[in-house]
mmCIF file of C-alpha atoms and ligand atoms in Angstrom:
data_model
loop_
_atom_site.group_PDB
_atom_site.id
_atom_site.type_symbol
_atom_site.label_atom_id
_atom_site.label_comp_id
_atom_site.label_asym_id
_atom_site.label_seq_id
_atom_site.Cartn_x
_atom_site.Cartn_y
_atom_site.Cartn_z
ATOM 1 C CA MET A 1 92.213 0.559 183.176
ATOM 2 C CA THR A 2 94.987 1.222 180.216
ATOM 3 C CA PHE A 3 98.439 2.179 180.617
ATOM 4 C CA ASP A 4 100.314 4.280 177.945
ATOM 5 C CA ASP A 5 104.127 4.583 176.994
ATOM 6 C CA GLY A 6 105.475 1.274 178.355
ATOM 7 C CA PRO A 7 107.026 -1.023 178.762
ATOM 8 C CA ASP A 8 109.846 0.026 180.996
ATOM 9 C CA ARG A 9 112.187 -1.578 183.353
ATOM 10 C CA ILE A 10 111.087 -0.149 186.702
ATOM 11 C CA ASN A 11 107.372 1.349 186.680
ATOM 12 C CA THR A 12 105.693 -1.342 184.689
ATOM 13 C CA PRO A 13 107.086 -4.342 186.651
ATOM 14 C CA LYS A 14 105.507 -2.514 189.637
ATOM 15 C CA ILE A 15 102.525 -1.921 187.739
ATOM 16 C CA LEU A 16 102.162 -5.781 187.066
ATOM 17 C CA ASP A 17 102.890 -6.406 190.580
ATOM 18 C CA ILE A 18 99.710 -4.507 191.650
ATOM 19 C CA LEU A 19 97.555 -6.092 189.416
ATOM 20 C CA ARG A 20 98.564 -9.215 189.953
ATOM 21 C CA ASP A 21 97.948 -8.894 193.495
ATOM 22 C CA GLU A 22 94.636 -7.272 192.821
ATOM 23 C CA GLN A 23 93.484 -9.530 190.355
ATOM 24 C CA VAL A 24 92.944 -6.722 187.772
ATOM 25 C CA VAL A 25 93.373 -7.176 184.152
ATOM 26 C CA ALA A 26 93.921 -4.154 182.084
ATOM 27 C CA THR A 27 95.149 -2.788 178.610
ATOM 28 C CA PHE A 28 98.883 -1.712 177.900
ATOM 29 C CA PHE A 29 99.373 0.510 174.742
ATOM 30 C CA VAL A 30 102.824 0.005 174.268
ATOM 31 C CA LEU A 31 105.633 1.814 172.479
ATOM 32 C CA GLY A 32 107.602 -0.478 169.579
ATOM 33 C CA GLU A 33 110.909 1.247 170.787
ATOM 34 C CA LYS A 34 110.412 0.075 174.252
ATOM 35 C CA VAL A 35 108.985 -3.372 173.294
ATOM 36 C CA GLU A 36 112.576 -4.108 171.579
ATOM 37 C CA ARG A 37 114.223 -2.746 174.617
ATOM 38 C CA TYR A 38 112.398 -4.325 177.309
ATOM 39 C CA PRO A 39 111.282 -7.777 175.568
ATOM 40 C CA GLU A 40 110.794 -9.513 178.974
ATOM 41 C CA VAL A 41 108.194 -7.090 180.638
ATOM 42 C CA THR A 42 106.436 -7.223 177.237
ATOM 43 C CA GLN A 43 106.376 -11.018 177.561
ATOM 44 C CA ARG A 44 105.046 -10.770 181.294
ATOM 45 C CA ILE A 45 102.502 -8.317 180.312
ATOM 46 C CA PHE A 46 101.388 -11.160 177.973
ATOM 47 C CA GLN A 47 101.848 -13.668 180.310
ATOM 48 C CA GLU A 48 99.899 -12.172 182.831
ATOM 49 C CA GLY A 49 96.647 -12.106 181.056
ATOM 50 C CA HIS A 50 96.692 -8.459 180.167
ATOM 51 C CA LEU A 51 96.023 -6.925 176.457
ATOM 52 C CA LEU A 52 98.804 -5.362 174.538
ATOM 53 C CA ALA A 53 97.732 -2.570 172.181
ATOM 54 C CA ASN A 54 99.802 -0.422 169.833
ATOM 55 C CA HIS A 55 100.646 3.204 170.841
ATOM 56 C CA SER A 56 103.098 4.016 168.002
ATOM 57 C CA ARG A 57 106.936 3.069 167.694
ATOM 58 C CA THR A 58 108.633 6.408 168.612
ATOM 59 C CA HIS A 59 105.576 8.280 170.087
ATOM 60 C CA ALA A 60 105.555 10.314 167.056
ATOM 61 C CA ASP A 61 102.410 13.127 166.806
ATOM 62 C CA PHE A 62 100.467 11.378 164.062
ATOM 63 C CA ALA A 63 99.078 14.753 162.492
ATOM 64 C CA GLU A 64 102.580 15.356 161.441
ATOM 65 C CA LEU A 65 102.665 12.066 159.616
ATOM 66 C CA SER A 66 101.255 10.820 156.167
ATOM 67 C CA ASN A 67 99.108 7.792 156.189
ATOM 68 C CA GLU A 68 101.613 5.728 155.147
ATOM 69 C CA GLU A 69 104.169 6.776 157.752
ATOM 70 C CA ILE A 70 101.682 6.154 160.334
ATOM 71 C CA LEU A 71 101.047 2.435 159.290
ATOM 72 C CA PHE A 72 104.396 1.315 157.751
ATOM 73 C CA LEU A 73 107.019 3.441 160.103
ATOM 74 C CA GLU A 74 104.719 3.537 163.658
ATOM 75 C CA LEU A 75 101.869 1.035 163.812
ATOM 76 C CA GLU A 76 103.249 -2.267 162.124
ATOM 77 C CA PRO A 77 106.752 -2.576 163.404
ATOM 78 C CA THR A 78 105.196 -2.225 166.755
ATOM 79 C CA SER A 79 102.755 -4.694 166.391
ATOM 80 C CA ALA A 80 105.144 -6.946 164.744
ATOM 81 C CA ALA A 81 107.908 -6.693 167.501
ATOM 82 C CA VAL A 82 105.001 -7.500 169.786
ATOM 83 C CA GLU A 83 104.175 -10.438 167.978
ATOM 84 C CA ARG A 84 107.701 -11.646 167.695
ATOM 85 C CA LEU A 85 107.892 -11.953 171.319
ATOM 86 C CA THR A 86 104.148 -13.343 172.056
ATOM 87 C CA GLY A 87 102.999 -14.504 168.722
ATOM 88 C CA TYR A 88 99.816 -12.080 169.318
ATOM 89 C CA TYR A 89 99.461 -9.139 166.803
ATOM 90 C CA PRO A 90 97.802 -5.951 168.186
ATOM 91 C CA ARG A 91 95.167 -4.587 165.585
ATOM 92 C CA ILE A 92 93.740 -1.985 168.378
ATOM 93 C CA MET A 93 95.764 1.473 168.401
ATOM 94 C CA ARG A 94 95.632 4.631 170.412
ATOM 95 C CA PRO A 95 97.317 7.724 168.982
ATOM 96 C CA PRO A 96 100.190 9.551 171.077
ATOM 97 C CA TYR A 97 98.629 12.599 172.178
ATOM 98 C CA GLY A 98 95.434 11.539 170.867
ATOM 99 C CA SER A 99 96.485 13.076 168.053
ATOM 100 C CA LEU A 100 94.869 11.873 164.728
ATOM 101 C CA ARG A 101 93.471 13.516 161.625
ATOM 102 C CA GLN A 102 89.845 12.349 160.299
ATOM 103 C CA ASP A 103 91.531 11.061 157.003
ATOM 104 C CA SER A 104 93.792 9.000 159.142
ATOM 105 C CA VAL A 105 91.040 7.687 161.248
ATOM 106 C CA VAL A 106 89.077 6.460 158.212
ATOM 107 C CA PHE A 107 92.578 5.150 156.602
ATOM 108 C CA LEU A 108 93.499 3.285 159.791
ATOM 109 C CA ARG A 109 89.903 1.606 159.871
ATOM 110 C CA GLU A 110 89.820 0.574 156.400
ATOM 111 C CA SER A 111 93.199 -0.824 157.192
ATOM 112 C CA GLY A 112 91.662 -3.172 159.935
ATOM 113 C CA TRP A 113 92.635 -1.039 162.661
ATOM 114 C CA GLN A 114 90.551 -0.175 165.999
ATOM 115 C CA ILE A 115 91.005 3.071 167.338
ATOM 116 C CA VAL A 116 90.835 3.273 171.111
ATOM 117 C CA ARG A 117 91.129 6.996 173.192
ATOM 118 C CA TRP A 118 89.712 7.161 176.572
ATOM 119 C CA SER A 119 86.868 8.511 178.484
ATOM 120 C CA LEU A 120 88.520 9.413 181.921
ATOM 121 C CA ASP A 121 91.719 10.864 181.919
ATOM 122 C CA THR A 122 93.378 10.463 185.585
ATOM 123 C CA PHE A 123 96.274 13.171 184.489
ATOM 124 C CA ASP A 124 98.769 10.915 185.896
ATOM 125 C CA TRP A 125 101.273 12.436 183.205
ATOM 126 C CA ASP A 126 101.166 16.002 184.329
ATOM 127 C CA SER A 127 103.269 16.483 186.988
ATOM 128 C CA THR A 128 102.104 19.533 188.290
ATOM 129 C CA ARG A 129 98.762 17.838 189.452
ATOM 130 C CA ASN A 130 99.355 14.222 189.735
ATOM 131 C CA SER A 131 99.573 13.672 193.388
ATOM 132 C CA PRO A 132 97.996 10.105 194.306
ATOM 133 C CA GLU A 133 95.063 11.875 196.017
ATOM 134 C CA GLU A 134 94.533 14.152 192.957
ATOM 135 C CA ILE A 135 94.314 11.057 190.663
ATOM 136 C CA ILE A 136 92.029 8.948 192.968
ATOM 137 C CA GLU A 137 89.843 11.888 193.356
ATOM 138 C CA ARG A 138 89.574 12.331 189.262
ATOM 139 C CA VAL A 139 88.282 8.607 189.316
ATOM 140 C CA LYS A 140 86.035 9.266 192.582
ATOM 141 C CA THR A 141 84.006 11.963 190.443
ATOM 142 C CA GLN A 142 84.587 10.781 186.878
ATOM 143 C CA HIS A 143 83.617 7.116 186.886
ATOM 144 C CA HIS A 144 80.947 5.752 184.588
ATOM 145 C CA ASN A 145 79.759 2.921 182.779
ATOM 146 C CA LYS A 146 82.463 1.077 180.311
ATOM 147 C CA ALA A 147 84.961 3.925 181.356
ATOM 148 C CA VAL A 148 88.328 3.787 179.737
ATOM 149 C CA VAL A 149 90.680 4.771 182.194
ATOM 150 C CA LEU A 150 93.904 6.782 180.877
ATOM 151 C CA MET A 151 97.039 6.093 183.095
ATOM 152 C CA HIS A 152 100.603 5.704 182.198
ATOM 153 C CA CYS A 153 103.537 3.513 183.007
ATOM 154 C CA ASN A 154 105.290 6.228 184.997
ATOM 155 C CA GLY A 155 105.398 6.476 188.507
ATOM 156 C CA PRO A 156 105.723 7.114 191.346
ATOM 157 C CA ALA A 157 102.528 8.765 191.536
ATOM 158 C CA THR A 158 100.520 6.334 189.002
ATOM 159 C CA ILE A 159 101.993 3.359 191.003
ATOM 160 C CA GLN A 160 101.188 4.751 194.518
ATOM 161 C CA ALA A 161 97.690 5.778 193.217
ATOM 162 C CA LEU A 162 96.672 2.548 191.351
ATOM 163 C CA PRO A 163 95.672 0.262 194.648
ATOM 164 C CA GLY A 164 93.499 3.349 195.888
ATOM 165 C CA ILE A 165 91.909 3.461 192.511
ATOM 166 C CA ILE A 166 91.163 -0.376 192.033
ATOM 167 C CA LYS A 167 89.675 -0.081 195.678
ATOM 168 C CA VAL A 168 87.300 2.861 194.715
ATOM 169 C CA LEU A 169 86.203 1.287 191.484
ATOM 170 C CA ARG A 170 85.697 -2.034 193.161
ATOM 171 C CA GLY A 171 83.648 -0.812 196.093
ATOM 172 C CA LEU A 172 81.487 1.095 193.344
ATOM 173 C CA GLY A 173 80.707 -2.619 191.725
ATOM 174 C CA TYR A 174 82.644 -2.130 188.667
ATOM 175 C CA GLU A 175 84.648 -5.066 187.070
ATOM 176 C CA PHE A 176 88.034 -4.434 185.053
ATOM 177 C CA VAL A 177 88.293 -5.781 181.327
ATOM 178 C CA PRO A 178 90.590 -5.212 178.814
ATOM 179 C CA VAL A 179 89.605 -2.840 176.213
ATOM 180 C CA ASN A 180 88.495 -5.754 173.596
ATOM 181 C CA GLN A 181 85.699 -6.908 175.860
ATOM 182 C CA LEU A 182 84.039 -3.242 176.779
HETATM 183 ZN ZN1 ZN B 1 101.444 8.438 175.131
#
């Protein structure tokens, strides 16, 4: 399970409460701007055993940026902010909107970055079709081995769907691991 676009003050703590109660470990692709705004929530993600990964500083479209801008303006400041708070420097990244040119893919890999996208989009970000029932149904029909499930630190649809998703996947025999253990 992966949660993008956090941390925030309201939704991320609720997601963390559910994950703690259900004993599920997840990956949070955080934004540098929000890491700086919500340091305690960032630290809580880390302390509760989840993996912190990099989702840029400003949620920019990386297809519009040079490779140097991606690295020096978006990725490095975000991981440095995480490291200041936790001691951990993320080297796993997911580009906002999944948008990344092929030359940037090569450049980032050569710079030591691991790019992680997703394989199951719950569409929890899409307010026209993200009722909790619709989100859970997508997981029921699209689950697969080593799935990287895309969700977001937004709510309330995500938060209402989350216990149901965990129940469905557990019932099917899946285990939950951070993306660096897939
Ligand atoms: Zn995002």
